[in-house]
Short mmCIF file of C-alpha atoms in Angstrom, two decimals:
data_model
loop_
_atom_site.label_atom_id
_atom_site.label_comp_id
_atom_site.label_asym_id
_atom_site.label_seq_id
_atom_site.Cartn_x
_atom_site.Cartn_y
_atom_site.Cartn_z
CA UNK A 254 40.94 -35.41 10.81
CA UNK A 255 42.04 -33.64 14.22
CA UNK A 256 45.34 -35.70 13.68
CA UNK A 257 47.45 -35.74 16.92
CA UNK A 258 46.09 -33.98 19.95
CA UNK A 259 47.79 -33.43 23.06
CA UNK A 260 46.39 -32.24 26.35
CA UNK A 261 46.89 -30.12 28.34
CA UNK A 262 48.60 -27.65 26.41
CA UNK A 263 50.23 -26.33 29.87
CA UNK A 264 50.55 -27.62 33.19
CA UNK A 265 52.66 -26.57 36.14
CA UNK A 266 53.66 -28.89 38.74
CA UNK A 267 55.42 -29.23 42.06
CA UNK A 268 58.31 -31.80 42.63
CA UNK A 269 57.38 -35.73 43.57
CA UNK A 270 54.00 -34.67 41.80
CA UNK A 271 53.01 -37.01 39.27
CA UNK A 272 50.30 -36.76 36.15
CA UNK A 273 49.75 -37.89 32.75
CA UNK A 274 50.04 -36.38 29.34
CA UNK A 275 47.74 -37.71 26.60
CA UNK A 276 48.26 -38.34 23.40
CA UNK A 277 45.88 -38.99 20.56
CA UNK A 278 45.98 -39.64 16.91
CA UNK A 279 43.12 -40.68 14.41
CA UNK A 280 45.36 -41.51 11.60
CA UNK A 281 45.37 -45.16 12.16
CA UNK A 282 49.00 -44.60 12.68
CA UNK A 283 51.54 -47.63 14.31
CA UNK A 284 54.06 -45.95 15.30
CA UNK A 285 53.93 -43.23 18.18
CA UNK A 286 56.51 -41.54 20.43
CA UNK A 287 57.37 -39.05 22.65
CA UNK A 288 60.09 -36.39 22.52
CA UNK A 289 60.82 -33.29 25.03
CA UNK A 290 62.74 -30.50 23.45
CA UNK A 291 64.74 -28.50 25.38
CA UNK A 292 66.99 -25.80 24.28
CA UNK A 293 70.77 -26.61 22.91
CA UNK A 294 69.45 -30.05 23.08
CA UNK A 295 66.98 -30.77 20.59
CA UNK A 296 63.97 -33.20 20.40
CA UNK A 297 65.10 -35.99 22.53
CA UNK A 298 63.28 -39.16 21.99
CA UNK A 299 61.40 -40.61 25.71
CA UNK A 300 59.37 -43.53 24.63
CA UNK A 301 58.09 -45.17 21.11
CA UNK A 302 55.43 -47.89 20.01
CA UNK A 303 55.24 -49.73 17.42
CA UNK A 304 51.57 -50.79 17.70
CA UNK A 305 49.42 -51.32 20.77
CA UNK A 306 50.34 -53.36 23.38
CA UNK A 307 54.29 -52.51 22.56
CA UNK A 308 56.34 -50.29 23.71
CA UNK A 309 59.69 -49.34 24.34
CA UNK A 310 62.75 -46.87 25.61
CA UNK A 311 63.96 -44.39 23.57
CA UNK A 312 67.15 -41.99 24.66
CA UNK A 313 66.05 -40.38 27.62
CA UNK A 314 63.20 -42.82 29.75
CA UNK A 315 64.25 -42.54 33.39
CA UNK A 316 61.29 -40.65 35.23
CA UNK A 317 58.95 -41.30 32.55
CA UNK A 318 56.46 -44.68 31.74
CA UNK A 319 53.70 -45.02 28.51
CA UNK A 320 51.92 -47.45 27.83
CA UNK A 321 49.46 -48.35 24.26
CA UNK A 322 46.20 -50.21 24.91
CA UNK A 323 45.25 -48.89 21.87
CA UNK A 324 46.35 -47.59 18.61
CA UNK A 325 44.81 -44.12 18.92
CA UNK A 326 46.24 -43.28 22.45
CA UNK A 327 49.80 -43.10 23.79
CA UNK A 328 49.91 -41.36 27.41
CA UNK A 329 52.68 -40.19 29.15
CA UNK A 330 53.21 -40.66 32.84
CA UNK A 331 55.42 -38.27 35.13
CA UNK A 332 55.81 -40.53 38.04
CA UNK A 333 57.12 -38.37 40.54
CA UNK A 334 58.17 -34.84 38.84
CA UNK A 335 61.38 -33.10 38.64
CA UNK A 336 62.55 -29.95 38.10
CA UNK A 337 64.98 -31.59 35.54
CA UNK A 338 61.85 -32.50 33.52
CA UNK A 339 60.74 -29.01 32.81
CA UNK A 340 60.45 -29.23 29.30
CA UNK A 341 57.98 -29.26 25.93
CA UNK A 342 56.65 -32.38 25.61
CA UNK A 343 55.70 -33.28 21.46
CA UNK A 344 53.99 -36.75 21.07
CA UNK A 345 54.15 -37.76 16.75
CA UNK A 346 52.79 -40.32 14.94
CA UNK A 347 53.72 -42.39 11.60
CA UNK A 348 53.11 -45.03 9.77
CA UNK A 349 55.38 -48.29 9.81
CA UNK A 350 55.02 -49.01 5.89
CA UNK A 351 57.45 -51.89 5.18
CA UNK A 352 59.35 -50.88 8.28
CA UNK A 353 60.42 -48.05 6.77
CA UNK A 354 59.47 -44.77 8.96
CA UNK A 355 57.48 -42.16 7.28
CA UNK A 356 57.14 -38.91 8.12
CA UNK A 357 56.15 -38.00 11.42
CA UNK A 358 53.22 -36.15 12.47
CA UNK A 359 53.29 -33.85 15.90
CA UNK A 360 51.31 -32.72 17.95
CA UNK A 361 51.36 -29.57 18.98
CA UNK A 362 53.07 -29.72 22.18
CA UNK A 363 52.61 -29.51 26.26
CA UNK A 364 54.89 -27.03 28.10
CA UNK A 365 55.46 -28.55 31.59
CA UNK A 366 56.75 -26.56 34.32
CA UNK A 367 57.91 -28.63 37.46
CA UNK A 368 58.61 -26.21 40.63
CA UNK B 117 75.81 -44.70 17.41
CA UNK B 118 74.25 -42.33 15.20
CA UNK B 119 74.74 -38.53 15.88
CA UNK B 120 72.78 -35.47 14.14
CA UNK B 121 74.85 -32.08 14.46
CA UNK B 122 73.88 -28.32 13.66
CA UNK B 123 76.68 -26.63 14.18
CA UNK B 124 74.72 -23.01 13.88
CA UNK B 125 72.01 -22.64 16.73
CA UNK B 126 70.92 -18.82 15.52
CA UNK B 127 71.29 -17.74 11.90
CA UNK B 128 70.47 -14.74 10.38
CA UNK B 129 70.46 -13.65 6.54
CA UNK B 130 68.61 -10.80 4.56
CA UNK B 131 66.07 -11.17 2.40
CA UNK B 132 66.68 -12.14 -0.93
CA UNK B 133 69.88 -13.71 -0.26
CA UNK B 134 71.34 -17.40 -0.36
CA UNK B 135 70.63 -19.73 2.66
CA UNK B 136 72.28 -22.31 3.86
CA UNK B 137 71.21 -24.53 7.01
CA UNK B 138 74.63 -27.11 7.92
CA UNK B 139 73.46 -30.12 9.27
CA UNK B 140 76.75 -33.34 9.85
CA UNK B 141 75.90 -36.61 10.91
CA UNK B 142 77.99 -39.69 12.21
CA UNK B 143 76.45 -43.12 11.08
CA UNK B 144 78.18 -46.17 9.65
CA UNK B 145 75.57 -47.58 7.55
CA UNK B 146 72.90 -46.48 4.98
CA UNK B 147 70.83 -43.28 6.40
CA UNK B 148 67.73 -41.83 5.75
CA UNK B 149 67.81 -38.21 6.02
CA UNK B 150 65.03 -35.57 7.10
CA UNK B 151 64.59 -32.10 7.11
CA UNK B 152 61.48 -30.84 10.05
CA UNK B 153 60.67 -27.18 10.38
CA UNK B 154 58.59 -25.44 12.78
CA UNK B 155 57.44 -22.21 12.55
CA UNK B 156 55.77 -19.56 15.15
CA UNK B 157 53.43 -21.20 16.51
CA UNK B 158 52.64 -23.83 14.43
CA UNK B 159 53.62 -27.18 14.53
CA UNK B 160 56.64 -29.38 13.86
CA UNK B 161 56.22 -30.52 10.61
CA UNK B 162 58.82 -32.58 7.98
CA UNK B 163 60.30 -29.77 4.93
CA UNK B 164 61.82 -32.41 3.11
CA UNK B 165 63.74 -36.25 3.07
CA UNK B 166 66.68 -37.35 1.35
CA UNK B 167 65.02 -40.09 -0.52
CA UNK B 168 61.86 -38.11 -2.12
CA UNK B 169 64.76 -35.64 -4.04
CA UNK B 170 62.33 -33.01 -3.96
CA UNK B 171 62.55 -29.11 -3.70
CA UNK B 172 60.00 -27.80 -1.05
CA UNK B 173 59.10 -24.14 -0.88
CA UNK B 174 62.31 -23.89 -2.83
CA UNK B 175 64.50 -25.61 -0.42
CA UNK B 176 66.64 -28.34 -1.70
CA UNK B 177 68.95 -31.12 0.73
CA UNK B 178 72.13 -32.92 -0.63
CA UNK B 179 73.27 -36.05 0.66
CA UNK B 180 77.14 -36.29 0.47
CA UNK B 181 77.98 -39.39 1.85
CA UNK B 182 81.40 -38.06 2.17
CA UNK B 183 80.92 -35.49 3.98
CA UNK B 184 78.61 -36.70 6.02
CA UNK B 185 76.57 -33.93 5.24
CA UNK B 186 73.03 -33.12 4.45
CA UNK B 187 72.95 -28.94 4.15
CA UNK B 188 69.47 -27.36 3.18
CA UNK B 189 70.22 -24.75 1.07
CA UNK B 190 67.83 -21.92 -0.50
CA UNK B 191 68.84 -19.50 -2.63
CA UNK B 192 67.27 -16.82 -2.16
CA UNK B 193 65.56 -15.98 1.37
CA UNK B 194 62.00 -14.88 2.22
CA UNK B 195 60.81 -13.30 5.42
CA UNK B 196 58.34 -16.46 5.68
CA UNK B 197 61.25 -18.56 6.40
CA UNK B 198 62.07 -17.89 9.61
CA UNK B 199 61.74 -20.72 11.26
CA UNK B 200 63.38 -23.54 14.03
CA UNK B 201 64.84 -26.11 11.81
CA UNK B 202 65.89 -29.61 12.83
CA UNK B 203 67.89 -32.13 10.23
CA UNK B 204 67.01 -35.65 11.53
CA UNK B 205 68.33 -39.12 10.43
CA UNK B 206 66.85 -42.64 10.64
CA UNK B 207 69.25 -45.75 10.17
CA UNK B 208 69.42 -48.42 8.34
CA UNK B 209 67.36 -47.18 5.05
CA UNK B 210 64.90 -45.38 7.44
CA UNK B 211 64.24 -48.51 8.83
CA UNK B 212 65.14 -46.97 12.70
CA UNK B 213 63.88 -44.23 15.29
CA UNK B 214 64.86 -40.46 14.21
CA UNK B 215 67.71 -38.68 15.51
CA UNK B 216 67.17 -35.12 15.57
CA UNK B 217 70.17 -32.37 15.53
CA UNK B 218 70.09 -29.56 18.11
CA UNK B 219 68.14 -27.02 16.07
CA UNK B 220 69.03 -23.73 14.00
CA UNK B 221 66.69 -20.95 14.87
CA UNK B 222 66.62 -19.04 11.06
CA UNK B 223 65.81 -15.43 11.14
CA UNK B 224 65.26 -13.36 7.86
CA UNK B 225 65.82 -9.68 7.99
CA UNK B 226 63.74 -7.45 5.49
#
């Protein structure tokens, strides 16, 4: 099992830019999300789905769309970059057992730079 | 609203002695509670959760509902634990997205 894979692992940008981060997990896993850690701040969760074909906003989305077509991947689009999004990007992965969240799997991270 | 907070965002303790790792949260039902760690260049990865009650790598967690607090304590350090560690709640039972705190980078001098 690879688990979750991210790519690329960096990637420097300039402003009004845009790209995609993937995300891919072969865990059979529901749920999947996004976080960017910054630092003094955390892991800040961007965007979550529950299964393919949903998705939804987590506590910082503006900038940022995903979409699931399928379990495996969850990509992550920059739609016009920032220099505010300069940031490590994790994508995780759980199961939903029950509805109860289980521990989450990362990957291991993209390090954006937006100039 | 729930709220994770690490009031310490460097700590550093010797070798061999007691560790402690503060971690408050603000949440007005039933939480789920989660310990992640990440160390050099590895990836995030969960320590330990409230609701398994175990000890991992000799790191334990208390829930005090009163409190509000979830501390990871150790008691006696190792250079191998130095570490970025993140305390992360889930409401409602675990039944909602995680929270995480702000971080506590943990350094262990020899």
């Amino acid at each position: 099992n690879a688990g979750v894979t991210q790519t690329p692992k960096f990637q420097v940008l300039k402003t009004g830019q845009s790209m995609t981060l993937q995300c891919a997990q072969d865990m059979n896993h529901e749920y999947m999300s996004w976080y960017r850690q910054d630092p003094g701040m955390g892991l800040r969760l961007i965007h979550y789905s529950v299964g393919a074909g949903i998705t939804d906003q987590g506590e910082v989305p503006n900038g940022y769309n995903v979409s699931r077509s399928t379990t495996e991947d969850f990509p992550l689009r920059l739609l016009s970059a920032a220099p505010s999004q300069t940031s490590v990007y994790f994508c995780a992965s759980s199961r939903l057992a029950g509805g109860i969240y289980n521990e989450q799997f990362f990957g291991p991270g993209t390090r954006l730079t937006v100039l | 609203a729930q709220r994770v907070t690490q009031p310490e965002k460097l700590l550093s303790v010797f070798k061999g002695a007691p560790v402690e790792l503060k971690c408050n949260y603000s949440y007005s039902g039933s939480p789920e509670l989660f310990w992640y760690v990440q160390y050099s260049r590895q990836r995030l990865q969960l320590l330990l959760r409230h609701i398994s009650r175990e000890s991992i790598k000799g790191f334990t967690a208390d829930l005090n509902k009163g409190e509000t607090s979830f501390h990871l304590k150790k008691p006696f350090a190792q250079e191998e634990d130095s570490a970025m560690y993140y305390c992360a709640l889930s409401g409602n039972f675990g039944n909602e997205k995680l929270t995480f705190g702000t971080g506590t980078r943990l350094t262990i001098i020899p």
